[in-house]
Short mmCIF file of C-alpha atoms in Angstrom, two decimals:
data_model
loop_
_atom_site.label_atom_id
_atom_site.label_comp_id
_atom_site.label_asym_id
_atom_site.label_seq_id
_atom_site.Cartn_x
_atom_site.Cartn_y
_atom_site.Cartn_z
CA CYS A 1 155.28 -120.34 6.81
CA CYS A 2 152.22 -119.51 4.74
CA ARG A 3 151.95 -118.87 0.95
CA VAL A 4 150.03 -115.67 -0.06
CA THR A 5 148.41 -115.93 -3.38
CA ALA A 6 148.06 -112.70 -5.27
CA PRO A 7 144.49 -111.78 -6.39
CA VAL A 8 143.63 -112.31 -10.01
CA PRO A 9 143.60 -109.05 -11.81
CA LEU A 10 140.04 -107.85 -13.04
CA SER A 11 141.10 -107.84 -16.68
CA LEU A 12 141.97 -111.57 -16.42
CA GLN A 13 138.51 -112.44 -14.86
CA ILE A 14 136.29 -110.87 -17.62
CA VAL A 15 136.53 -113.53 -20.18
CA PRO A 16 136.08 -116.53 -17.88
CA LEU A 17 133.21 -114.67 -16.01
CA VAL A 18 131.59 -114.06 -19.32
CA ALA A 19 131.99 -117.50 -20.54
CA ARG A 20 130.45 -119.09 -17.51
CA LEU A 21 127.51 -116.82 -17.39
CA VAL A 22 126.68 -117.39 -20.97
CA ALA A 23 126.99 -121.17 -20.52
CA GLU A 24 124.86 -121.22 -17.52
CA SER A 25 122.00 -119.36 -19.47
CA PRO A 26 119.38 -121.78 -20.80
CA ARG A 27 119.12 -119.80 -24.10
CA TYR A 28 122.86 -120.53 -24.89
CA HIS A 29 122.12 -124.18 -25.45
CA ARG A 30 119.58 -123.56 -28.06
CA ALA A 31 122.60 -123.11 -30.44
CA GLU A 32 125.11 -125.69 -31.52
CA SER A 33 127.88 -123.24 -32.00
CA SER A 34 130.53 -123.13 -29.20
CA GLU A 35 131.79 -119.55 -29.95
CA TYR A 36 130.61 -116.58 -27.74
CA ASN A 37 129.26 -113.49 -29.42
CA ILE A 38 128.94 -110.78 -26.91
CA LEU A 39 127.49 -107.26 -27.48
CA VAL A 40 129.20 -104.38 -25.57
CA ILE A 41 126.68 -101.63 -24.65
CA GLY A 42 126.77 -98.78 -22.19
CA VAL A 43 126.59 -94.93 -22.02
CA PRO A 44 128.95 -92.92 -24.21
CA ASN A 45 132.56 -92.39 -23.41
CA THR A 46 132.71 -95.11 -20.58
CA GLY A 47 135.62 -97.18 -22.36
CA LYS A 48 133.69 -99.89 -24.29
CA SER A 49 136.10 -99.65 -27.14
CA SER A 50 139.08 -99.45 -24.71
CA LEU A 51 137.82 -102.58 -23.03
CA ILE A 52 137.50 -104.47 -26.30
CA ASN A 53 141.18 -103.48 -27.32
CA SER A 54 142.46 -104.28 -23.79
CA LEU A 55 141.05 -107.90 -23.90
CA ARG A 56 142.36 -108.27 -27.51
CA ARG A 57 145.82 -107.29 -26.44
CA LEU A 58 145.76 -109.30 -23.21
CA HIS A 59 144.56 -112.58 -24.75
CA LEU A 60 145.59 -112.49 -28.43
CA LYS A 61 148.65 -110.15 -28.18
CA LYS A 62 147.02 -108.07 -30.97
CA GLY A 63 146.82 -104.24 -31.42
CA LYS A 64 143.64 -102.16 -31.28
CA ALA A 65 140.86 -103.05 -33.57
CA THR A 66 138.46 -100.29 -32.69
CA THR A 67 138.92 -96.48 -32.50
CA VAL A 68 138.83 -94.92 -29.20
CA GLY A 69 138.79 -91.24 -28.00
CA GLY A 70 138.02 -88.88 -24.97
CA GLU A 71 134.72 -87.79 -26.20
CA PRO A 72 131.43 -89.39 -26.98
CA GLY A 73 130.39 -90.25 -30.52
CA ILE A 74 133.66 -91.89 -31.60
CA THR A 75 131.88 -95.24 -32.38
CA LYS A 76 129.18 -94.23 -34.70
CA ALA A 77 127.82 -97.55 -35.88
CA VAL A 78 127.66 -101.26 -34.81
CA LEU A 79 130.89 -102.78 -35.95
CA SER A 80 131.61 -106.17 -37.08
CA ARG A 81 132.69 -108.97 -34.65
CA ILE A 82 136.18 -108.49 -32.93
CA GLN A 83 137.88 -111.58 -31.64
CA VAL A 84 139.30 -111.02 -28.07
CA CYS A 85 140.08 -114.49 -27.11
CA GLU A 86 140.99 -118.00 -28.75
CA LYS A 87 140.17 -120.40 -25.85
CA PRO A 88 137.22 -119.84 -25.36
CA LEU A 89 136.75 -118.53 -28.82
CA MET A 90 134.90 -115.13 -28.12
CA TYR A 91 133.95 -112.39 -30.14
CA LEU A 92 132.86 -108.86 -28.87
CA VAL A 93 130.86 -106.34 -30.83
CA ASP A 94 131.37 -102.71 -30.20
CA THR A 95 128.31 -100.35 -30.30
CA PRO A 96 127.69 -96.60 -30.16
CA GLY A 97 126.87 -95.20 -26.60
CA VAL A 98 123.46 -95.12 -25.66
CA LEU A 99 121.56 -92.71 -23.28
CA PRO A 100 117.94 -92.75 -21.91
CA PRO A 101 115.69 -90.58 -24.31
CA LYS A 102 114.91 -88.26 -21.43
CA LEU A 103 117.16 -87.47 -18.69
CA ARG A 104 115.59 -87.45 -15.06
CA ASP A 105 116.83 -84.07 -14.16
CA VAL A 106 119.16 -81.14 -15.11
CA GLU A 107 121.85 -82.22 -12.39
CA MET A 108 121.94 -85.72 -13.93
CA GLY A 109 122.61 -84.34 -17.54
CA MET A 110 125.32 -82.16 -15.96
CA LYS A 111 127.11 -85.10 -14.41
CA LEU A 112 126.98 -87.08 -17.69
CA ALA A 113 128.37 -84.05 -19.41
CA LEU A 114 131.32 -83.73 -16.99
CA CYS A 115 132.02 -87.35 -17.49
CA GLY A 116 131.97 -86.92 -21.35
CA ALA A 117 128.99 -88.77 -22.17
CA ILE A 118 127.32 -85.64 -23.72
CA HIS A 119 129.19 -83.40 -25.93
CA ASP A 120 130.40 -80.19 -24.21
CA HIS A 121 128.87 -77.87 -26.57
CA MET A 122 125.45 -79.27 -26.03
CA VAL A 123 125.49 -78.07 -22.52
CA GLY A 124 128.17 -75.20 -22.55
CA GLU A 125 131.62 -75.33 -21.40
CA ASP A 126 131.05 -72.33 -19.16
CA VAL A 127 128.14 -73.84 -17.52
CA MET A 128 129.86 -77.14 -16.93
CA ALA A 129 132.93 -75.39 -15.59
CA ASP A 130 130.82 -73.62 -13.06
CA TYR A 131 129.11 -76.86 -11.85
CA LEU A 132 132.46 -78.48 -11.61
CA LEU A 133 133.87 -75.75 -9.32
CA TYR A 134 130.71 -75.96 -7.23
CA THR A 135 131.32 -79.80 -6.88
CA LEU A 136 135.01 -79.48 -6.26
CA ASN A 137 134.31 -76.87 -3.40
CA LYS A 138 131.43 -78.95 -2.00
CA GLN A 139 133.72 -82.06 -1.69
CA GLN A 140 136.64 -79.87 -0.38
CA GLN A 141 138.80 -80.83 -3.35
CA PHE A 142 141.02 -77.82 -3.66
CA ARG A 143 143.84 -79.07 -5.88
CA TYR A 144 142.87 -76.49 -8.40
CA VAL A 145 143.89 -73.79 -6.19
CA LYS A 146 147.75 -74.57 -6.65
CA ARG A 147 147.24 -75.80 -10.17
CA TYR A 148 145.94 -72.47 -11.32
CA GLY A 149 147.89 -70.22 -9.11
CA LEU A 150 145.27 -69.02 -6.87
CA ASP A 151 145.75 -67.78 -3.29
CA GLN A 152 142.68 -69.70 -1.96
CA PRO A 153 139.54 -71.53 -3.11
CA CYS A 154 137.00 -69.27 -4.83
CA ASP A 155 133.35 -69.44 -5.63
CA SER A 156 133.62 -67.30 -8.82
CA ILE A 157 133.94 -69.35 -12.00
CA GLU A 158 135.00 -65.89 -13.70
CA ALA A 159 137.96 -65.51 -11.23
CA LEU A 160 138.88 -69.05 -11.76
CA LEU A 161 138.82 -69.09 -15.62
CA LYS A 162 140.79 -65.94 -15.51
CA SER A 163 143.61 -67.74 -13.51
CA VAL A 164 143.38 -70.76 -15.83
CA ALA A 165 143.61 -68.62 -19.02
CA LEU A 166 146.64 -66.73 -17.56
CA THR A 167 148.44 -69.83 -16.25
CA GLN A 168 147.72 -71.96 -19.25
CA GLY A 169 148.22 -69.23 -21.89
CA ARG A 170 144.77 -69.46 -23.18
CA THR A 171 144.49 -66.30 -25.19
CA GLN A 172 142.94 -65.08 -28.37
CA LYS A 173 143.56 -62.23 -30.83
CA VAL A 174 140.55 -60.13 -31.78
CA THR A 175 140.10 -57.14 -34.13
CA VAL A 176 138.70 -54.03 -32.33
CA LEU A 177 137.24 -51.26 -34.59
CA THR A 178 138.42 -47.87 -33.23
CA GLY A 179 137.99 -44.32 -34.57
CA THR A 180 141.42 -44.42 -36.02
CA GLY A 181 141.04 -48.01 -37.58
CA ASN A 182 141.29 -51.58 -36.75
CA VAL A 183 143.54 -52.70 -33.59
CA ASN A 184 144.50 -56.24 -32.94
CA VAL A 185 144.18 -56.92 -29.25
CA THR A 186 145.10 -60.11 -27.28
CA MET A 187 142.35 -61.02 -24.94
CA LEU A 188 141.74 -63.91 -22.52
CA ASN A 189 140.05 -66.94 -24.08
CA TYR A 190 137.47 -67.90 -21.29
CA THR A 191 135.91 -70.69 -23.44
CA ALA A 192 139.40 -72.30 -24.02
CA ALA A 193 140.08 -71.83 -20.22
CA ALA A 194 136.77 -73.65 -19.35
CA TYR A 195 137.56 -76.47 -21.65
CA GLU A 196 141.04 -76.75 -20.06
CA PHE A 197 139.39 -76.88 -16.59
CA LEU A 198 137.18 -79.62 -17.88
CA ARG A 199 140.03 -81.61 -19.40
CA ASP A 200 142.18 -81.39 -16.26
CA PHE A 201 139.17 -83.00 -14.25
CA ARG A 202 138.68 -85.67 -16.69
CA ALA A 203 142.33 -86.47 -16.71
CA GLY A 204 142.46 -86.67 -12.98
CA CYS A 205 144.66 -83.67 -12.45
CA LEU A 206 142.32 -82.08 -9.80
CA GLY A 207 142.02 -85.16 -7.66
CA ARG A 208 139.76 -88.14 -7.22
CA VAL A 209 136.22 -86.81 -7.53
CA THR A 210 132.96 -88.91 -7.44
CA LEU A 211 130.12 -86.94 -8.73
CA ASP A 212 127.21 -89.17 -7.20
#
């Protein structure tokens, strides 16, 4: 019989891999310290803080040391060193997300916004929702049809957001001035519906979608 060895999980490969890469670098040997100090950088909302917390739980059995959230800008400054491993002694430094000073084109900016790398309000939830619907239809990802009670896929973002608002209860009360006085009216909240649509996409509720 043969013995099958299970592959090592990616999370367990990170610390040994980083230690090896740093040790093989000629610049590393200029210092006498044997500890590893690693700066974690990347675009906003890609999981840098989550990675640090995960490694800390895995190797030190400690709770989270840095705040995480599903939107960009949670980490606002370079934090102090955070120990993630004892052997080898390794510290990671969390940093705010960084983006190029100028995006190559509008579509790149839209993709980054859908991934949460750019604040929604800087692009517009309705514009993002329209592009997301276009992307889902282009890739024939039609899970949204059943989720929002549609009869079939649609190209109209207004029709989709109306269904989202109705099925998810996204309404708002507004005051309407009439000839006989003010009247409170309940209306569909299309902005909240667009945000719900975006949140479902980011949570994976609309299927596995690759924007590139």
